[in-house]
Short mmCIF file of C-alpha atoms and ligand atoms in Angstrom, two decimals:
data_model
loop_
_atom_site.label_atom_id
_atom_site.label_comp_id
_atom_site.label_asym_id
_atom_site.label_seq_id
_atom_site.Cartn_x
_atom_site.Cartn_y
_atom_site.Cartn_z
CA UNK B 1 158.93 -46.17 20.49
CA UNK B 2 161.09 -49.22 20.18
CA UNK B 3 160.16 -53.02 21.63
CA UNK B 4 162.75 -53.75 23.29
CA UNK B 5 162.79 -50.63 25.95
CA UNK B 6 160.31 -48.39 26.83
CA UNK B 7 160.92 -44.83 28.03
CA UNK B 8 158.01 -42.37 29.51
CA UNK B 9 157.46 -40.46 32.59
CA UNK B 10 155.70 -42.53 34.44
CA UNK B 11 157.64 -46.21 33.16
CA UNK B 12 160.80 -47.06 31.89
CA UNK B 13 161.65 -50.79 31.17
CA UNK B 14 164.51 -52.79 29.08
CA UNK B 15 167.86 -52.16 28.90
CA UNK B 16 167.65 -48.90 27.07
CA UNK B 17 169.86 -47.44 24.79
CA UNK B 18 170.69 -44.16 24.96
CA UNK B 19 171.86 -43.46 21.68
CA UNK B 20 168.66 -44.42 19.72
CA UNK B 21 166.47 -42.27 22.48
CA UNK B 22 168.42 -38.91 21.46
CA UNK B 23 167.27 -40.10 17.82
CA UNK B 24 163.70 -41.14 18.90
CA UNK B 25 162.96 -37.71 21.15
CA UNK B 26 165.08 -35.63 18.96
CA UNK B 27 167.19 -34.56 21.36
CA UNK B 28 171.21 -33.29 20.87
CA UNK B 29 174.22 -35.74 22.42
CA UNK B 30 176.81 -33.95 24.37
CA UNK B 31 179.25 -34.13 21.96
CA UNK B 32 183.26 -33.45 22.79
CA UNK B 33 183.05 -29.94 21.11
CA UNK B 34 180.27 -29.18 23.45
CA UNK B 35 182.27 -30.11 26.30
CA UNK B 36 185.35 -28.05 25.58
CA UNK B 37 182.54 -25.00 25.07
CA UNK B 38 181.61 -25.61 28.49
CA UNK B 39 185.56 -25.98 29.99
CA UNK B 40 185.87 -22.47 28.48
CA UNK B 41 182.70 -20.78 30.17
CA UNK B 42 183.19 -23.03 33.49
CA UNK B 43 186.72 -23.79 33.93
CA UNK B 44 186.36 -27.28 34.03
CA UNK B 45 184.01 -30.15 33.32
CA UNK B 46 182.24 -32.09 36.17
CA UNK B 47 182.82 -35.95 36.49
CA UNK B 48 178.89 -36.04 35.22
CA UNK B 49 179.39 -34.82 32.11
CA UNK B 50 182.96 -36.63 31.70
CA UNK B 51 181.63 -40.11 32.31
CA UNK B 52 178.56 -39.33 29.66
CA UNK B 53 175.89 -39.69 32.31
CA UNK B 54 174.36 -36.42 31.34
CA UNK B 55 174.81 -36.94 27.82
CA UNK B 56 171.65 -35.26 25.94
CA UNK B 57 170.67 -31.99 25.81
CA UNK B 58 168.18 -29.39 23.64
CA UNK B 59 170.07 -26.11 23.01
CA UNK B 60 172.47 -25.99 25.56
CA UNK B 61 174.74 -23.81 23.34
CA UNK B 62 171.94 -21.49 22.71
CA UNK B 63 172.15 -21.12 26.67
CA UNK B 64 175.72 -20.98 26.81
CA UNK B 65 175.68 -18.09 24.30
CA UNK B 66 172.99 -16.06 26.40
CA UNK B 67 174.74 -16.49 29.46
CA UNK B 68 178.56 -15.49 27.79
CA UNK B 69 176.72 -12.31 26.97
CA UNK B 70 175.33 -11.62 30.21
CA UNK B 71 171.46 -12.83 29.79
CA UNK B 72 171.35 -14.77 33.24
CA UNK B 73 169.49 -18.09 33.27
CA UNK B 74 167.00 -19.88 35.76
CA UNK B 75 167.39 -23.39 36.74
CA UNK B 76 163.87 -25.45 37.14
CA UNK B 77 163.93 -28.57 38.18
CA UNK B 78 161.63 -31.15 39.88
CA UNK B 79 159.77 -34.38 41.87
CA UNK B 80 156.95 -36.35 41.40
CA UNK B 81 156.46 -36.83 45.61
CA UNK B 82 154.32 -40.36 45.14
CA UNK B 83 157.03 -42.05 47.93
CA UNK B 84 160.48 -41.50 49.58
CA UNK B 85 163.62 -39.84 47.52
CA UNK B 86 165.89 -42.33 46.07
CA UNK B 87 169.37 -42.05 45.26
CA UNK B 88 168.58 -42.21 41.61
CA UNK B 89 166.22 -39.23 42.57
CA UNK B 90 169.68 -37.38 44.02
CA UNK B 91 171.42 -37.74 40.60
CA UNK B 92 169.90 -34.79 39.00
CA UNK B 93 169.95 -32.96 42.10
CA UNK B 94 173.10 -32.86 43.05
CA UNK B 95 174.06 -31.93 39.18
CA UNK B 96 171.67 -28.95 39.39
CA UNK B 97 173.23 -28.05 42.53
CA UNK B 98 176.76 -28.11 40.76
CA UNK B 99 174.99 -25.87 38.26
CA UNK B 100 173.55 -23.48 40.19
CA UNK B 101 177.05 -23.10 42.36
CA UNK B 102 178.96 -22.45 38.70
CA UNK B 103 176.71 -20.30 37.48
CA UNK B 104 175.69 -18.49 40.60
CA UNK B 105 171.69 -18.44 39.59
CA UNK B 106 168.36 -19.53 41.25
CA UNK B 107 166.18 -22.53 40.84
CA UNK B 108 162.58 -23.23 40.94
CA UNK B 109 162.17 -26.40 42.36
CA UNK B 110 158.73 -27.98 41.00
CA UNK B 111 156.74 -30.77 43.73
CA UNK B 112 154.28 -32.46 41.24
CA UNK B 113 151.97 -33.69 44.33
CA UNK B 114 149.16 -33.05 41.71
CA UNK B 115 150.71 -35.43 39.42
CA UNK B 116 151.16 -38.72 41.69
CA UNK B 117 147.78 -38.31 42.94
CA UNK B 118 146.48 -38.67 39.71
CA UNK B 119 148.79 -40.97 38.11
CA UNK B 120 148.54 -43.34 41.01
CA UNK B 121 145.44 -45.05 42.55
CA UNK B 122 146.48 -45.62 46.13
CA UNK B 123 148.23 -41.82 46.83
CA UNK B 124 145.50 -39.90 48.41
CA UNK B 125 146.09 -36.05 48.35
CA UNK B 126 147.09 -35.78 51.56
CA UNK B 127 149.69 -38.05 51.68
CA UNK B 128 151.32 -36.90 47.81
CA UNK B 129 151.30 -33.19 49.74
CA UNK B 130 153.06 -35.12 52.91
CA UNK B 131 155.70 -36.55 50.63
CA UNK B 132 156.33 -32.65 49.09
CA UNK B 133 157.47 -31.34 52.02
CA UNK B 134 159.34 -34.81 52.95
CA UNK B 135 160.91 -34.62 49.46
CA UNK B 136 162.14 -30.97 50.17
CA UNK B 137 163.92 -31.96 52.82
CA UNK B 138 166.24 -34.09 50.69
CA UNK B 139 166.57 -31.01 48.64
CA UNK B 140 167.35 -28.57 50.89
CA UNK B 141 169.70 -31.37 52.50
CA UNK B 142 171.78 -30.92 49.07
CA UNK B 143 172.67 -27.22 50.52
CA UNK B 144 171.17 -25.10 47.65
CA UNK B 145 171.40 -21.65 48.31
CA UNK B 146 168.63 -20.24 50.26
CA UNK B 147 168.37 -16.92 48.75
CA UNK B 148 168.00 -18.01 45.42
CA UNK B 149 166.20 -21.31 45.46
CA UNK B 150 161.92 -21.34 45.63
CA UNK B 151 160.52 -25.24 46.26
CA UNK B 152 156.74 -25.55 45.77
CA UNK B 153 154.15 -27.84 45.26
CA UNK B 154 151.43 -27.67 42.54
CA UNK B 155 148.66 -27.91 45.08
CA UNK B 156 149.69 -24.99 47.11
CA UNK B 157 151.09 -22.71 44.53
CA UNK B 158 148.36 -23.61 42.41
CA UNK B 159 146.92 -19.86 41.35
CA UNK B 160 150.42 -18.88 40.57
CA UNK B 161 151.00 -21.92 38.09
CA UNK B 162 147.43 -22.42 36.80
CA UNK B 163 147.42 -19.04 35.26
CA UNK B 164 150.22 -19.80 32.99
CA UNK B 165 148.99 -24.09 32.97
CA UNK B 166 145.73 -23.01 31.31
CA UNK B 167 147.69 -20.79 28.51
CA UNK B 168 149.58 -23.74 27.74
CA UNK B 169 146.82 -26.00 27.58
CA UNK B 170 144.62 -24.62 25.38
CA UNK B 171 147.47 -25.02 22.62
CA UNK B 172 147.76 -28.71 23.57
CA UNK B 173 145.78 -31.18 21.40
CA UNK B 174 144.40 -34.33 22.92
CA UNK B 175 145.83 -36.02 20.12
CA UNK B 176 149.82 -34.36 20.72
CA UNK B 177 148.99 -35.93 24.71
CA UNK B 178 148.47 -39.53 23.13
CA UNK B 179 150.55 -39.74 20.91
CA UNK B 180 153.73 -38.06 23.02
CA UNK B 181 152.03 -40.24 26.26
CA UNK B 182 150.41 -43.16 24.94
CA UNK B 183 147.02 -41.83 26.55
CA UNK B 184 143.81 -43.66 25.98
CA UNK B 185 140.08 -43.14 26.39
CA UNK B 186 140.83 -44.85 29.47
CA UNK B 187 143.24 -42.33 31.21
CA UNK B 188 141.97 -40.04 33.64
CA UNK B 189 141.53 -35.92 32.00
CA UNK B 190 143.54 -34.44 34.89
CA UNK B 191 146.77 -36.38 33.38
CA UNK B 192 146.06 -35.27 29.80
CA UNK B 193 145.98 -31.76 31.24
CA UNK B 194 149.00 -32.52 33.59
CA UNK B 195 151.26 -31.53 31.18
CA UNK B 196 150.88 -27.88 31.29
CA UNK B 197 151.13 -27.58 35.09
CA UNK B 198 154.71 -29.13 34.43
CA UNK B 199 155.37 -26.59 31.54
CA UNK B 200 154.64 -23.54 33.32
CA UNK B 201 157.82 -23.42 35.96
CA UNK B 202 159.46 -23.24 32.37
CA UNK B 203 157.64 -19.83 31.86
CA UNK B 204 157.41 -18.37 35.10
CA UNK B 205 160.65 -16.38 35.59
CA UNK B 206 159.54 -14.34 32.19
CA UNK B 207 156.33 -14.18 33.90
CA UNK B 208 157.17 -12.72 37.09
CA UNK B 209 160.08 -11.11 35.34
CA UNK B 210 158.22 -9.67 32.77
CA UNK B 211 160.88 -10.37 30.13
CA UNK B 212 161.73 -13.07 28.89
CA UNK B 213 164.48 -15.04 30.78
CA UNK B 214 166.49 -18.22 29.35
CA UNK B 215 165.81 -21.31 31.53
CA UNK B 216 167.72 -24.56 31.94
CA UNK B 217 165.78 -27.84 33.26
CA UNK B 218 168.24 -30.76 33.91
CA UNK B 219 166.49 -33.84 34.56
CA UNK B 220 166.75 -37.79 33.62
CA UNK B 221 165.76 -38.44 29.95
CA UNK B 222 162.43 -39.65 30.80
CA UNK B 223 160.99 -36.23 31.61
CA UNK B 224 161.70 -35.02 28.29
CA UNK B 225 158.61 -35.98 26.62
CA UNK B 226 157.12 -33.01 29.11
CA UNK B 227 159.46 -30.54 28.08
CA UNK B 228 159.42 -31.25 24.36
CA UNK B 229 155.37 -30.19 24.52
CA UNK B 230 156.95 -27.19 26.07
CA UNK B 231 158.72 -26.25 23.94
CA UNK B 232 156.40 -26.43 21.00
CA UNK B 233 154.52 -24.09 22.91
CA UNK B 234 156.56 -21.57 24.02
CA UNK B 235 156.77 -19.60 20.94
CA UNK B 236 153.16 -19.36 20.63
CA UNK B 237 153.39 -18.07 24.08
CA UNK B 238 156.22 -15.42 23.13
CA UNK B 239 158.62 -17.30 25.59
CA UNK B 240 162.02 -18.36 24.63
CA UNK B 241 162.08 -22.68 24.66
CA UNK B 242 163.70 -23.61 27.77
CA UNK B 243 166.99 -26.21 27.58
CA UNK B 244 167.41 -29.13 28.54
CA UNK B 245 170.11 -31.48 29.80
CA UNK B 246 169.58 -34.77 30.49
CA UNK B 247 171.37 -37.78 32.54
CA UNK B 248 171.02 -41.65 31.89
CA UNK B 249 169.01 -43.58 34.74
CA UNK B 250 171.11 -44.88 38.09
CA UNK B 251 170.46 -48.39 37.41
CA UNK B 252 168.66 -50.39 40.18
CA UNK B 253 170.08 -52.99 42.39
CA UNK B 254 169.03 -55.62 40.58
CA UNK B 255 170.53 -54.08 37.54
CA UNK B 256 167.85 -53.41 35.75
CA UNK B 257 167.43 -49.84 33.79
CA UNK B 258 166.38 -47.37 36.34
CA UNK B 259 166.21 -47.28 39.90
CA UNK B 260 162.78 -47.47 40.66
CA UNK B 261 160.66 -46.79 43.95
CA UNK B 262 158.26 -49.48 42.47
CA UNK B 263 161.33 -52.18 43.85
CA UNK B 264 162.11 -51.25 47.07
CA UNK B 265 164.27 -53.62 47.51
CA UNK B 266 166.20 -52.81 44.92
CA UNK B 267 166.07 -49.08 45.76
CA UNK B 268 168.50 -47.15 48.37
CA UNK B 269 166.28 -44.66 50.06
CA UNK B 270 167.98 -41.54 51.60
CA UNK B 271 165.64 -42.51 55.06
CA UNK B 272 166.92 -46.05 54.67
CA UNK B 273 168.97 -47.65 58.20
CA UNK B 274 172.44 -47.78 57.59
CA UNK B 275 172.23 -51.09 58.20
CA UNK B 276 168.85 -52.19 55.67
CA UNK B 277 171.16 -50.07 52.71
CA UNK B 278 174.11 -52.40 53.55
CA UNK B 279 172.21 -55.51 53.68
CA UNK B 280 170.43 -54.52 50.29
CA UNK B 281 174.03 -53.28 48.56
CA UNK B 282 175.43 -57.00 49.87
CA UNK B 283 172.20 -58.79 47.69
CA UNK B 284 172.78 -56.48 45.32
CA UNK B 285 173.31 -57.62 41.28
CA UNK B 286 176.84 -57.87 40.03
CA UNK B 287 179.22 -59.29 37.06
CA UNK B 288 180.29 -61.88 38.90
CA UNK B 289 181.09 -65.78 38.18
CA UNK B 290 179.23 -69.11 39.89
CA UNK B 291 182.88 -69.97 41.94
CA UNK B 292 185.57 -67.51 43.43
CA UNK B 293 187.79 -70.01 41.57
CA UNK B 294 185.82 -69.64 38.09
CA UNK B 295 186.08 -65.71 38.66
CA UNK B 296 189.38 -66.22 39.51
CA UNK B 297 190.59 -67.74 36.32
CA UNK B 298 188.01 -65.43 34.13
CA UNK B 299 187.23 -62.25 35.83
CA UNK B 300 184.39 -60.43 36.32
CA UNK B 301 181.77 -58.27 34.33
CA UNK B 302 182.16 -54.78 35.18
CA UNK B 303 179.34 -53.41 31.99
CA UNK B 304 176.42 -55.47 33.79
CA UNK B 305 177.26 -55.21 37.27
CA UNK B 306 175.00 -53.14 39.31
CA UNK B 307 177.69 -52.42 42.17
CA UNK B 308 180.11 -50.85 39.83
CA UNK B 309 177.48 -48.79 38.16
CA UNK B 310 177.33 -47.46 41.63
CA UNK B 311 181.16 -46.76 41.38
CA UNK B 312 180.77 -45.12 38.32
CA UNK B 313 177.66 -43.21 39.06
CA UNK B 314 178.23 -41.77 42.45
CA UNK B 315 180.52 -43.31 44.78
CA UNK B 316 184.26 -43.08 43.03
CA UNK B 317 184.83 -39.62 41.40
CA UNK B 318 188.48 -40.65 40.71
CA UNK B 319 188.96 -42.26 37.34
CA UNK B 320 192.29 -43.84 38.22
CA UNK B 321 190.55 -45.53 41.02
CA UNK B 322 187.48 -46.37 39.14
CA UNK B 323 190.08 -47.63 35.98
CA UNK B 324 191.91 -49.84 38.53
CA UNK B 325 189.02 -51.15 40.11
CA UNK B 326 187.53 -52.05 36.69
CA UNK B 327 190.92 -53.71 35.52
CA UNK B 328 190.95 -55.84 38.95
CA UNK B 329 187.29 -57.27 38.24
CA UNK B 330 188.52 -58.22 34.77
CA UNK B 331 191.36 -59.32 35.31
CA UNK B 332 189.96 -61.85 38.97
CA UNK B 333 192.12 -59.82 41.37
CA UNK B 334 189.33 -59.13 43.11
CA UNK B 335 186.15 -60.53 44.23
CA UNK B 336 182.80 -59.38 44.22
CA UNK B 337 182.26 -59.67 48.37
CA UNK B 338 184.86 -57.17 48.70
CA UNK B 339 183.51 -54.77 45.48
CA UNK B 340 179.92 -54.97 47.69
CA UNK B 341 181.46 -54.37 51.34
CA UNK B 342 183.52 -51.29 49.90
CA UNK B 343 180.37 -50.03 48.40
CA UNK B 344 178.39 -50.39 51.06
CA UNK B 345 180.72 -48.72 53.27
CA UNK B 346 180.61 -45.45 50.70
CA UNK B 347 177.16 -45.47 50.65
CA UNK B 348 176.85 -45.85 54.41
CA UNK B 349 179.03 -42.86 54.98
CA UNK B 350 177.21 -40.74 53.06
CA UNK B 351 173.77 -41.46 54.14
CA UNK B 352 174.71 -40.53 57.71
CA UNK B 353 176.26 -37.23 56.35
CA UNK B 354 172.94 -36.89 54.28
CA UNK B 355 170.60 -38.40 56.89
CA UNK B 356 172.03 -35.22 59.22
CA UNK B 357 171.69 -32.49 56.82
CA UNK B 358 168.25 -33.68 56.05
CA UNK B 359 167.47 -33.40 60.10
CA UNK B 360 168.64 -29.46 59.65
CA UNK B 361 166.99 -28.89 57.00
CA UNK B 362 163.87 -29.31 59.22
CA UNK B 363 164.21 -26.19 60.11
CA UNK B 364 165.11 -24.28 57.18
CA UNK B 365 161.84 -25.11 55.36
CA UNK B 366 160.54 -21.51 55.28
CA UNK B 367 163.59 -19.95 54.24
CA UNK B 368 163.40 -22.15 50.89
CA UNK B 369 159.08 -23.12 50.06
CA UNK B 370 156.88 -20.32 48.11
CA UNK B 371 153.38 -20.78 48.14
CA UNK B 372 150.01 -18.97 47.10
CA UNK B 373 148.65 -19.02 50.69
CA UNK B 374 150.50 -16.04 52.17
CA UNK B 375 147.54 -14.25 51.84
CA UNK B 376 145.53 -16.74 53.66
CA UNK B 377 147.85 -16.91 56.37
CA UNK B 378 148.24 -13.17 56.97
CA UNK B 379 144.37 -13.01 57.68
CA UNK B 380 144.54 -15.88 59.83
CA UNK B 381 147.05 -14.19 61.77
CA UNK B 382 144.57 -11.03 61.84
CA UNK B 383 141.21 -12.11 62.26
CA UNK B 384 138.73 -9.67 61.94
CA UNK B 385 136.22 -12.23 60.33
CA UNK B 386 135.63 -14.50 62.87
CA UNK B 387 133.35 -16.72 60.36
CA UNK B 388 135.22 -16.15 57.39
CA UNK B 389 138.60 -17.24 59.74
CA UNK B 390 136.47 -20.54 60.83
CA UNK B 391 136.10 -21.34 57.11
CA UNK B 392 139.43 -20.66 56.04
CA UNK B 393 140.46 -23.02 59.12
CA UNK B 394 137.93 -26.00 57.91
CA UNK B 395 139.58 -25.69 54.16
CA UNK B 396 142.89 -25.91 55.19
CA UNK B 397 142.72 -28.70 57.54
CA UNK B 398 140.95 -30.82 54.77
CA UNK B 399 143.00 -29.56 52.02
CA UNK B 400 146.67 -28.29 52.88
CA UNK B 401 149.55 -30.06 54.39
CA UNK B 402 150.17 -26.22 56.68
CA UNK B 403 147.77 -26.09 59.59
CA UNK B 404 146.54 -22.92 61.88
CA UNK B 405 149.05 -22.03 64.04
CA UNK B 406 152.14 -23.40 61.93
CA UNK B 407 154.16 -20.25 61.27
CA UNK B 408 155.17 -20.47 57.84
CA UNK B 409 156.97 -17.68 56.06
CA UNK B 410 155.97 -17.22 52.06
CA UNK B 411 158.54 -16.12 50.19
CA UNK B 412 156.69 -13.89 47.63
CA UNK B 413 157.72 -13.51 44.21
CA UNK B 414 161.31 -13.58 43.19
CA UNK B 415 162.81 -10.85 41.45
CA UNK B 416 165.73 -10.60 38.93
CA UNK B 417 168.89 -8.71 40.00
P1 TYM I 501 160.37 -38.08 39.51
O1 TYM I 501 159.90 -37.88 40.90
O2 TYM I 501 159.96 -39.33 38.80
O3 TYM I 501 161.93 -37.99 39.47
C1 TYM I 501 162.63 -36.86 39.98
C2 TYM I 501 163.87 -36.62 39.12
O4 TYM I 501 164.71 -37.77 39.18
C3 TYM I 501 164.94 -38.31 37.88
N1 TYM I 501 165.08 -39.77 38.08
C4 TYM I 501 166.25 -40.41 37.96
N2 TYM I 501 167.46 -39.96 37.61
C5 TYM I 501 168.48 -40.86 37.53
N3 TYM I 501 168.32 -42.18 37.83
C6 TYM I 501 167.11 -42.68 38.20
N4 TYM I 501 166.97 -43.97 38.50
C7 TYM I 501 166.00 -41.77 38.28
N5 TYM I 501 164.68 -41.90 38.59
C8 TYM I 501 164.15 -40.66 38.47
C9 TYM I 501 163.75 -37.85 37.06
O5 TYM I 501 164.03 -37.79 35.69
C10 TYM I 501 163.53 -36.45 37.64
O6 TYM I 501 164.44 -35.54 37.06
N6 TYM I 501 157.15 -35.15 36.95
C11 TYM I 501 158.47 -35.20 37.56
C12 TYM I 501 158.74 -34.03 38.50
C13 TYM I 501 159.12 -32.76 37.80
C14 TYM I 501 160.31 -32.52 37.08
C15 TYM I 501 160.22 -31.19 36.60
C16 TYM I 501 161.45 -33.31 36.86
C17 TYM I 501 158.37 -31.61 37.71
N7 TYM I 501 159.03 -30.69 37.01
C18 TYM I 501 161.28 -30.61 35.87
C19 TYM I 501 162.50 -32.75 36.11
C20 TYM I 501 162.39 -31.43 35.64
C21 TYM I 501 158.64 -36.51 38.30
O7 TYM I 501 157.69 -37.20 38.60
O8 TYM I 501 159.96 -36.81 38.63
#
């Protein structure tokens, strides 16, 4: 890995460039020709993939092939729930839910509670499991379809996944963990074993299919470190690799590389007020000069400003607009006070929209979580055992974020159509 920026999992500092990461992981850019190829099997391309911000991918025209000749795929993607979703957190989101409305096809949402609690020393298991199910409810917020989308966290769906986590770890070296993850003697053995519990959603629809089914993981380009362990192993496994696409990182506030929930200031939160996202957009980084006058006479900088990232990213899907707003900041026609308030009124509106759906989605939960403890449920909900009943009770209470009484529906394994 290079000096200047550093890009893992769990850290991603510098101003990175893009270009020398799809050389350094190995990945594929999204080249034109690849684009057209998707116009013809879409119809169209999404403003995503137009302005470059997914721009990497590993055998997305292997995919494309599959799926022109009827193999259906899966979509898998994920969250690491250490804190509250952010909007750079949405960005892959919202693309997989463009994907999965194109191609009509479900998605296995992974909730890596397992993960946080061992990558970070304050998260106790309780509250990583907490922030799972408040992390689904930005996902479900996104309107994914019901009937084809299965959200669940490693801690609860644990039997399923640690079936297929313990295949792929015993073909995992210690030595491929530190030298893809930079692990020491220092880091803890559940995060060199990690790994594999973030493989296996990449295997489970062959699992549960019993065939093997073509999968598609779209996620920001740190993640791909994961997936390119994964990948080695598949074969060995008899599954096909899953693809990948990847995006570039929302950029935070303060303009740095990646929006991170380590800055909170610098971070828009989908629970933030209205009013605490306005007053953080209005502090916010930008391109602009010492005076009005001074910007007047030289412009602005549109390529380091964090508010027209923003633009660019998420919040103007027109290109004319987004041209003319960029030609304005160069050329001093416009100021940055008015760039911010703008923004801030975008990002307003659509927290309220979100902030509402996310209420909703309170009660959709069940029709969109899978877990392993159907079973345990059903015999709380006949008990014949009155000890066995008072044990299950005591283990849940200490362990699971579902308590006696909550009526929780499993959905139990998906099948293919
Ligand atoms: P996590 O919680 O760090 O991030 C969730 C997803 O958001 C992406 N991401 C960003 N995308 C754009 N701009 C940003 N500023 C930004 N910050 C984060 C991440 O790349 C990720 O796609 N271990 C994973 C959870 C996971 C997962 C997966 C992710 C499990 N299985 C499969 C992707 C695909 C994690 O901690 O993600």
């Amino acid at each position: 890995m290079n000096e200047e920026f550093k890009v893992t999992p769990w850290e991603v500092t510098g101003k990175v460039d893009y270009a020398r990461l799809i050389q350094e992981f190995g990945t594929e850019p999204i080249d034109d020709e690849l684009l057209q190829r998707w116009k013809h099997v879409t119809g169209s391309i999404p403003m995503a993939m137009q302005r470059k911000i997914f721009f990497s991918h590993r055998d997305l025209k292997w995919l494309l092939d599959k799926y022109e000749r009827g193999e259906k795929f899966v979509l898998y993607t994920g969250r690491g729930p250490s804190g509250d979703t952010h909007l750079g957190h949405l960005m892959p989101w919202m693309f997989t839910k463009y994907l999965q409305d194109t191609f009509d096809v479900p998605l296995y949402f992974q909730m890596t509670d397992d993960e946080k609690y061992l990558s970070k020393d304050e998260l106790s298991l309780k509250d990583a499991i907490s922030f799972s199910y408040e992390n689904a409810l930005d996902v479900i917020a996104l309107g994914f379809d019901p009937k084809k989308t299965y959200i669940f966290s490693d801690l609860e769906y644990d039997k399923t996944l640690y079936r297929i986590a313990v295949e792929v770890a015993k073909r995992i070296t210690f030595s491929t963990a530190k030298a893809v993850f930079g692990f020491d003697s220092s880091t803890n053995i559940g995060m060199i074993f990690f790994t594999s519990m973030q493989s296996a959603p990449a295997f489970l629809p062959s699992v549960q299919a019993g065939r093997n089914v073509p999968v598609l993981i779209p996620q920001a380009i740190d993640q791909d470190p994961h997936f390119r362990i994964t990948r080695d192993v598949a074969p060995k496994l008899g599954f096909y690799k899953p693809a990948a696409i990847h995006c570039t990182f929302l950029p935070s506030l303060a303009g740095s590389a990646k929006m991170s929930a380590s800055l909170p200031e610098t971070a828009i939160y989908t629970t933030d007020e209205p009013k605490t996202a306005r007053k953080k957009i209005l502090s916010a980084f930008t391109g602009g000069r010492v005076s009005v006058e001074e910007q007047r006479k030289m412009g602005g900088v549109p390529d380091v400003c964090a508010v027209f990232q923003y633009y660019y990213y998420v919040f103007e899907e027109d290109r004319e607009k987004l041209s003319e707003r960029e030609r304005k900041c160069v050329g001093g026609e416009i100021m940055c006070g008015e760039c911010k308030q703008d923004l801030a009124d975008r990002v307003v509106r659509f927290l309220e929209k979100h902030q509402e759906k996310r209420e909703e989605a309170k009660d959709k939960v069940l029709d969109y979580v899978v877990s392993d403890y159907s079973a345990v449920y059903d015999r709380l909900k006949r008990p014949q055992d009155k000890k066995e009943v008072a044990r299950l009770k005591k283990t849940m209470k200490e362990y699971y974020s579902v308590k006696e009484g909550d009526s929780i529906l499993i959905k139990r394994t998906w099948e293919l159509e």
